[in-house]
Amino acid sequence: MVAVPRHLNPFAPLHIADEVNWLTRIKLSRLEGDGSQCLAVLENSDVSYKPIADRRSDDGCGLSNAVEIAGASRAVSRSFTASCPLAVAWAMFDEHVVGPAARRHLGQDVARMIHAGTYACRNINHRAQGRRSEHATANAIDIAGFVLADGREVDVKRDWEGEDQRRAAFLRAVRDGACRFFDVVLSPDYNEAHHDHFHFDMGSYRACR
């Protein structure tokens, strides 16, 4: 009997450290409807987290199967609340995209990611009317920059169209790589509202811009 490697087995649970392939997104999508399996993925990883009690809400801003993340293979600027599927996608992004992109384009690793928040009870683009943002259920995270191993900072606002082409290439590699894990990835190329950060979410739409 031939043993199928875990990352090639569609029935094997997702592991964050597994080699990424076409099955990865399928396994990620399954976690959205299986809270216990999602938490099991985090449990079998180096993600520092703790579960958060569900918060019921009638205004579209509740939390369900959420966790508080303190870090993973890289530190974060501060702990953040995330839906479990978002936390898993973020951990895979951290593992498979950030480090390799930094080493390839900048010759060193990333020590810390700087985020601009996850949970906020609001509508899309802070509009008074309209659909709730994925941030309203902690299903989105905004990334503003990265601190390199030598202490220098790569800033989305400054470096996306900055003079340092290596930094710009790194940020574009990060944006492109994020699309392998998150359902929606928005960068400064999308619109002015995202000129200073990346928006990643696990919502019901698909976009990579």
C-alpha positions as semicolon CSV with decimal commas, in nm:
position;residue;x (nm);y (nm);z (nm)
1;M;0,000;0,000;0,000
2;V;0,135;0,339;-0,101
3;A;0,138;0,599;0,176
4;V;0,001;0,934;0,055
5;P;0,183;1,235;0,201
6;R;-0,039;1,437;0,433
7;H;-0,032;1,750;0,218
8;L;-0,151;1,546;-0,083
9;N;-0,423;1,361;0,105
10;P;-0,759;1,543;0,069
11;F;-0,890;1,366;0,380
12;A;-0,597;1,450;0,605
13;P;-0,641;1,748;0,838
14;L;-0,470;2,073;0,747
15;H;-0,135;2,145;0,912
16;I;0,006;2,495;0,892
17;A;0,358;2,371;0,820
18;D;0,248;2,144;0,532
19;E;0,367;2,215;0,180
20;V;0,112;2,437;0,004
21;N;-0,072;2,299;-0,300
22;W;-0,414;2,310;-0,464
23;L;-0,567;2,120;-0,172
24;T;-0,469;2,389;0,077
25;R;-0,755;2,625;-0,005
26;I;-1,005;2,339;0,003
27;K;-0,887;2,240;0,350
28;L;-0,895;2,603;0,463
29;S;-1,253;2,644;0,342
30;R;-1,363;2,339;0,543
31;L;-1,255;2,510;0,865
32;E;-1,518;2,781;0,825
33;G;-1,788;2,528;0,910
34;D;-1,594;2,319;1,161
35;G;-1,492;2,516;1,468
36;S;-1,339;2,226;1,658
37;Q;-1,124;2,119;1,363
38;C;-1,011;2,478;1,315
39;L;-0,896;2,501;1,674
40;A;-0,720;2,166;1,634
41;V;-0,515;2,313;1,348
42;L;-0,398;2,596;1,574
43;E;-0,328;2,349;1,854
44;N;-0,089;2,156;1,625
45;S;0,112;2,466;1,535
46;D;0,343;2,722;1,691
47;V;0,066;2,984;1,708
48;S;0,030;3,140;2,052
49;Y;-0,344;3,176;2,105
50;K;-0,632;3,142;2,346
51;P;-1,002;3,088;2,262
52;I;-1,248;3,372;2,321
53;A;-1,605;3,319;2,437
54;D;-1,869;3,374;2,170
55;R;-2,040;3,713;2,178
56;R;-2,393;3,716;2,045
57;S;-2,503;4,037;1,878
58;D;-2,808;4,168;1,693
59;D;-2,612;4,437;1,509
60;G;-2,390;4,209;1,299
61;C;-2,087;4,257;1,520
62;G;-2,071;3,940;1,727
63;L;-1,787;3,694;1,765
64;S;-1,808;3,321;1,699
65;N;-1,527;3,067;1,731
66;A;-1,276;3,348;1,776
67;V;-0,930;3,344;1,931
68;E;-0,679;3,594;2,061
69;I;-0,346;3,568;1,879
70;A;-0,022;3,672;2,048
71;G;0,217;3,558;1,774
72;A;0,347;3,262;1,577
73;S;0,682;3,208;1,405
74;R;0,705;3,588;1,399
75;A;0,596;3,841;1,656
76;V;0,310;4,085;1,603
77;S;0,295;4,448;1,707
78;R;0,020;4,360;1,957
79;S;-0,215;4,071;2,018
80;F;-0,533;4,064;1,812
81;T;-0,874;3,898;1,803
82;A;-0,952;3,686;1,498
83;S;-1,206;3,434;1,380
84;C;-1,042;3,093;1,386
85;P;-1,035;3,058;1,003
86;L;-0,869;3,400;0,975
87;A;-0,614;3,299;1,239
88;V;-0,524;2,982;1,046
89;A;-0,494;3,171;0,715
90;W;-0,278;3,434;0,885
91;A;-0,053;3,166;1,037
92;M;-0,007;3,002;0,695
93;F;0,068;3,341;0,542
94;D;0,322;3,400;0,819
95;E;0,481;3,059;0,764
96;H;0,483;3,029;0,385
97;V;0,489;3,385;0,249
98;V;0,644;3,648;0,475
99;G;0,977;3,486;0,553
100;P;1,052;3,348;0,205
101;A;0,959;3,680;0,041
102;A;1,181;3,877;0,278
103;R;1,479;3,649;0,233
104;R;1,439;3,651;-0,145
105;H;1,401;4,026;-0,189
106;L;1,569;4,175;0,118
107;G;1,826;3,914;0,218
108;Q;1,694;3,872;0,572
109;D;1,390;3,756;0,763
110;V;1,100;3,948;0,915
111;A;1,102;3,969;1,294
112;R;0,763;4,129;1,350
113;M;0,447;4,216;1,158
114;I;0,273;4,545;1,227
115;H;-0,104;4,525;1,204
116;A;-0,365;4,802;1,217
117;G;-0,639;4,599;1,380
118;T;-0,889;4,321;1,327
119;Y;-1,214;4,362;1,520
120;A;-1,418;4,681;1,471
121;C;-1,797;4,706;1,471
122;R;-1,843;4,906;1,152
123;N;-1,958;4,899;0,792
124;I;-1,730;4,871;0,488
125;N;-1,509;5,180;0,454
126;H;-1,669;5,324;0,771
127;R;-1,984;5,420;0,578
128;A;-2,297;5,510;0,771
129;Q;-2,506;5,277;0,555
130;G;-2,435;4,951;0,379
131;R;-2,294;4,609;0,446
132;R;-2,099;4,523;0,758
133;S;-1,724;4,493;0,716
134;E;-1,557;4,158;0,779
135;H;-1,385;4,347;1,061
136;A;-1,722;4,352;1,240
137;T;-1,680;3,981;1,316
138;A;-1,299;3,978;1,348
139;N;-1,280;3,805;1,012
140;A;-1,031;4,054;0,865
141;I;-0,688;4,192;0,948
142;D;-0,507;4,501;0,819
143;I;-0,128;4,487;0,786
144;A;0,061;4,818;0,783
145;G;0,423;4,705;0,777
146;F;0,701;4,465;0,869
147;V;1,002;4,498;1,099
148;L;1,308;4,321;0,960
149;A;1,561;4,120;1,158
150;D;1,802;4,416;1,156
151;G;1,537;4,647;1,302
152;R;1,450;4,839;0,988
153;E;1,084;4,877;0,899
154;V;0,916;4,815;0,564
155;D;0,610;5,037;0,552
156;V;0,322;4,981;0,308
157;K;0,243;5,353;0,280
158;R;0,603;5,461;0,222
159;D;0,750;5,168;0,033
160;W;0,474;5,047;-0,203
161;E;0,575;5,315;-0,455
162;G;0,901;5,411;-0,285
163;E;1,248;5,447;-0,431
164;D;1,376;5,117;-0,291
165;Q;1,273;4,864;-0,554
166;R;1,365;4,570;-0,330
167;R;1,115;4,681;-0,067
168;A;0,848;4,739;-0,330
169;A;0,912;4,392;-0,475
170;F;0,889;4,238;-0,127
171;L;0,553;4,406;-0,062
172;R;0,415;4,287;-0,394
173;A;0,535;3,934;-0,324
174;V;0,360;3,951;0,012
175;R;0,039;4,072;-0,153
176;D;0,050;3,800;-0,419
177;G;0,136;3,529;-0,169
178;A;-0,146;3,629;0,063
179;C;-0,394;3,551;-0,215
180;R;-0,309;3,181;-0,171
181;F;-0,469;3,179;0,175
182;F;-0,712;3,469;0,223
183;D;-1,040;3,507;0,034
184;V;-0,997;3,882;-0,011
185;V;-0,663;4,062;-0,043
186;L;-0,664;4,438;-0,104
187;S;-0,350;4,650;-0,148
188;P;-0,272;5,012;-0,242
189;D;-0,339;4,908;-0,602
190;Y;-0,707;4,863;-0,512
191;N;-0,807;5,214;-0,402
192;E;-0,700;5,517;-0,200
193;A;-0,858;5,377;0,117
194;H;-0,590;5,107;0,117
195;H;-0,293;5,331;0,037
196;D;-0,129;5,255;0,372
197;H;-0,214;4,890;0,445
198;F;-0,307;4,546;0,318
199;H;-0,655;4,419;0,396
200;F;-0,692;4,041;0,431
201;D;-1,021;3,868;0,509
202;M;-1,200;3,534;0,499
203;G;-1,538;3,659;0,377
204;S;-1,778;3,527;0,115
205;Y;-1,615;3,711;-0,178
206;R;-1,291;3,648;-0,368
207;A;-1,056;3,928;-0,471
208;C;-0,680;3,972;-0,512
209;R;-0,596;4,332;-0,596
